PDB file of C-alpha atoms in Angstrom:
ATOM      1  CA  MET A  17      -0.092   0.119  -0.083  1.00  0.00           C
ATOM      2  CA  ILE A  18       1.535   3.385  -1.044  1.00  0.00           C
ATOM      3  CA  PRO A  19       0.857   6.125   1.365  1.00  0.00           C
ATOM      4  CA  HIS A  20      -1.679   8.914   0.328  1.00  0.00           C
ATOM      5  CA  THR A  21       0.726  11.673   1.497  1.00  0.00           C
ATOM      6  CA  SER A  22       4.578  11.777   1.177  1.00  0.00           C
ATOM      7  CA  ILE A  23       6.323  10.987   4.483  1.00  0.00           C
ATOM      8  CA  SER A  24      10.044  11.525   4.706  1.00  0.00           C
ATOM      9  CA  ALA A  25      12.666  11.445   7.324  1.00  0.00           C
ATOM     10  CA  VAL A  26      16.556  11.902   7.518  1.00  0.00           C
ATOM     11  CA  THR A  27      19.255   9.812   8.987  1.00  0.00           C
ATOM     12  CA  GLY A  28      19.367   9.795  12.787  1.00  0.00           C
ATOM     13  CA  LEU A  29      15.775  10.651  13.368  1.00  0.00           C
ATOM     14  CA  PRO A  30      13.297   8.157  14.798  1.00  0.00           C
ATOM     15  CA  CYS A  31      11.457   6.406  12.060  1.00  0.00           C
ATOM     16  CA  PRO A  32       7.887   8.029  11.981  1.00  0.00           C
ATOM     17  CA  GLU A  33       6.017   5.199  10.475  1.00  0.00           C
ATOM     18  CA  SER A  34       6.684   1.350  10.118  1.00  0.00           C
ATOM     19  CA  GLY A  35       7.241   0.287   6.403  1.00  0.00           C
ATOM     20  CA  ILE A  36       9.541   0.053   3.615  1.00  0.00           C
ATOM     21  CA  TRP A  37      11.727   3.191   2.914  1.00  0.00           C
ATOM     22  CA  GLU A  38      13.497   4.201  -0.115  1.00  0.00           C
ATOM     23  CA  SER A  39      16.573   6.409  -0.218  1.00  0.00           C
ATOM     24  CA  MET A  40      16.322   9.708  -2.083  1.00  0.00           C
ATOM     25  CA  GLY A  41      19.115  10.761  -4.432  1.00  0.00           C
ATOM     26  CA  ASN A  42      21.233   9.430  -7.187  1.00  0.00           C
ATOM     27  CA  PHE A  43      21.595   5.844  -5.743  1.00  0.00           C
ATOM     28  CA  ARG A  44      18.490   3.989  -4.548  1.00  0.00           C
ATOM     29  CA  THR A  45      18.052   1.306  -1.897  1.00  0.00           C
ATOM     30  CA  THR A  46      15.179   0.190   0.338  1.00  0.00           C
ATOM     31  CA  VAL A  47      15.060  -0.811   3.987  1.00  0.00           C
ATOM     32  CA  THR A  48      12.267  -2.018   6.270  1.00  0.00           C
ATOM     33  CA  LEU A  49      12.027  -0.095   9.463  1.00  0.00           C
ATOM     34  CA  PHE A  50       9.625  -0.076  12.628  1.00  0.00           C
ATOM     35  CA  LYS A  51       8.393   3.104  13.935  1.00  0.00           C
ATOM     36  CA  GLY A  52      10.773   4.569  16.431  1.00  0.00           C
ATOM     37  CA  GLU A  53      13.935   2.954  15.068  1.00  0.00           C
ATOM     38  CA  PRO A  54      16.661   5.416  13.989  1.00  0.00           C
ATOM     39  CA  MET A  55      16.720   6.183  10.236  1.00  0.00           C
ATOM     40  CA  PRO A  56      19.882   4.654   8.865  1.00  0.00           C
ATOM     41  CA  GLU A  57      22.828   6.075   7.000  1.00  0.00           C
ATOM     42  CA  TYR A  58      23.522   4.868   3.417  1.00  0.00           C
ATOM     43  CA  CYS A  59      27.102   4.275   2.459  1.00  0.00           C
ATOM     44  CA  GLY A  60      28.191   6.096   5.537  1.00  0.00           C
ATOM     45  CA  MET A  61      26.249   9.269   4.603  1.00  0.00           C
ATOM     46  CA  LYS A  62      23.280  11.071   6.192  1.00  0.00           C
ATOM     47  CA  ILE A  63      20.511  11.078   3.711  1.00  0.00           C
ATOM     48  CA  LYS A  64      16.850  11.597   3.238  1.00  0.00           C
ATOM     49  CA  TRP A  65      14.397   8.727   3.094  1.00  0.00           C
ATOM     50  CA  ARG A  66      10.857   8.415   1.875  1.00  0.00           C
ATOM     51  CA  LEU A  67       8.109   5.991   2.733  1.00  0.00           C
ATOM     52  CA  ILE A  68       6.938   3.891  -0.058  1.00  0.00           C
ATOM     53  CA  GLN A  69       5.071   1.170   1.555  1.00  0.00           C
ATOM     54  CA  VAL A  70       3.344   1.024   5.059  1.00  0.00           C
ATOM     55  CA  CYS A  71       3.567  -2.422   6.834  1.00  0.00           C
TER      56      CYS A  71
END
């Protein structure tokens, strides 16, 4: 299920919603996170993530 509104978060902040998150930028990857977990780095860098599927 794709959320109706765009939800995003940056590395280090608590995950605002459980689900599948996609990195934003030139290189794309996805991670599954639970609400409250810290948003991860990608390749050692702080990045912005967007929610693509609610779990």
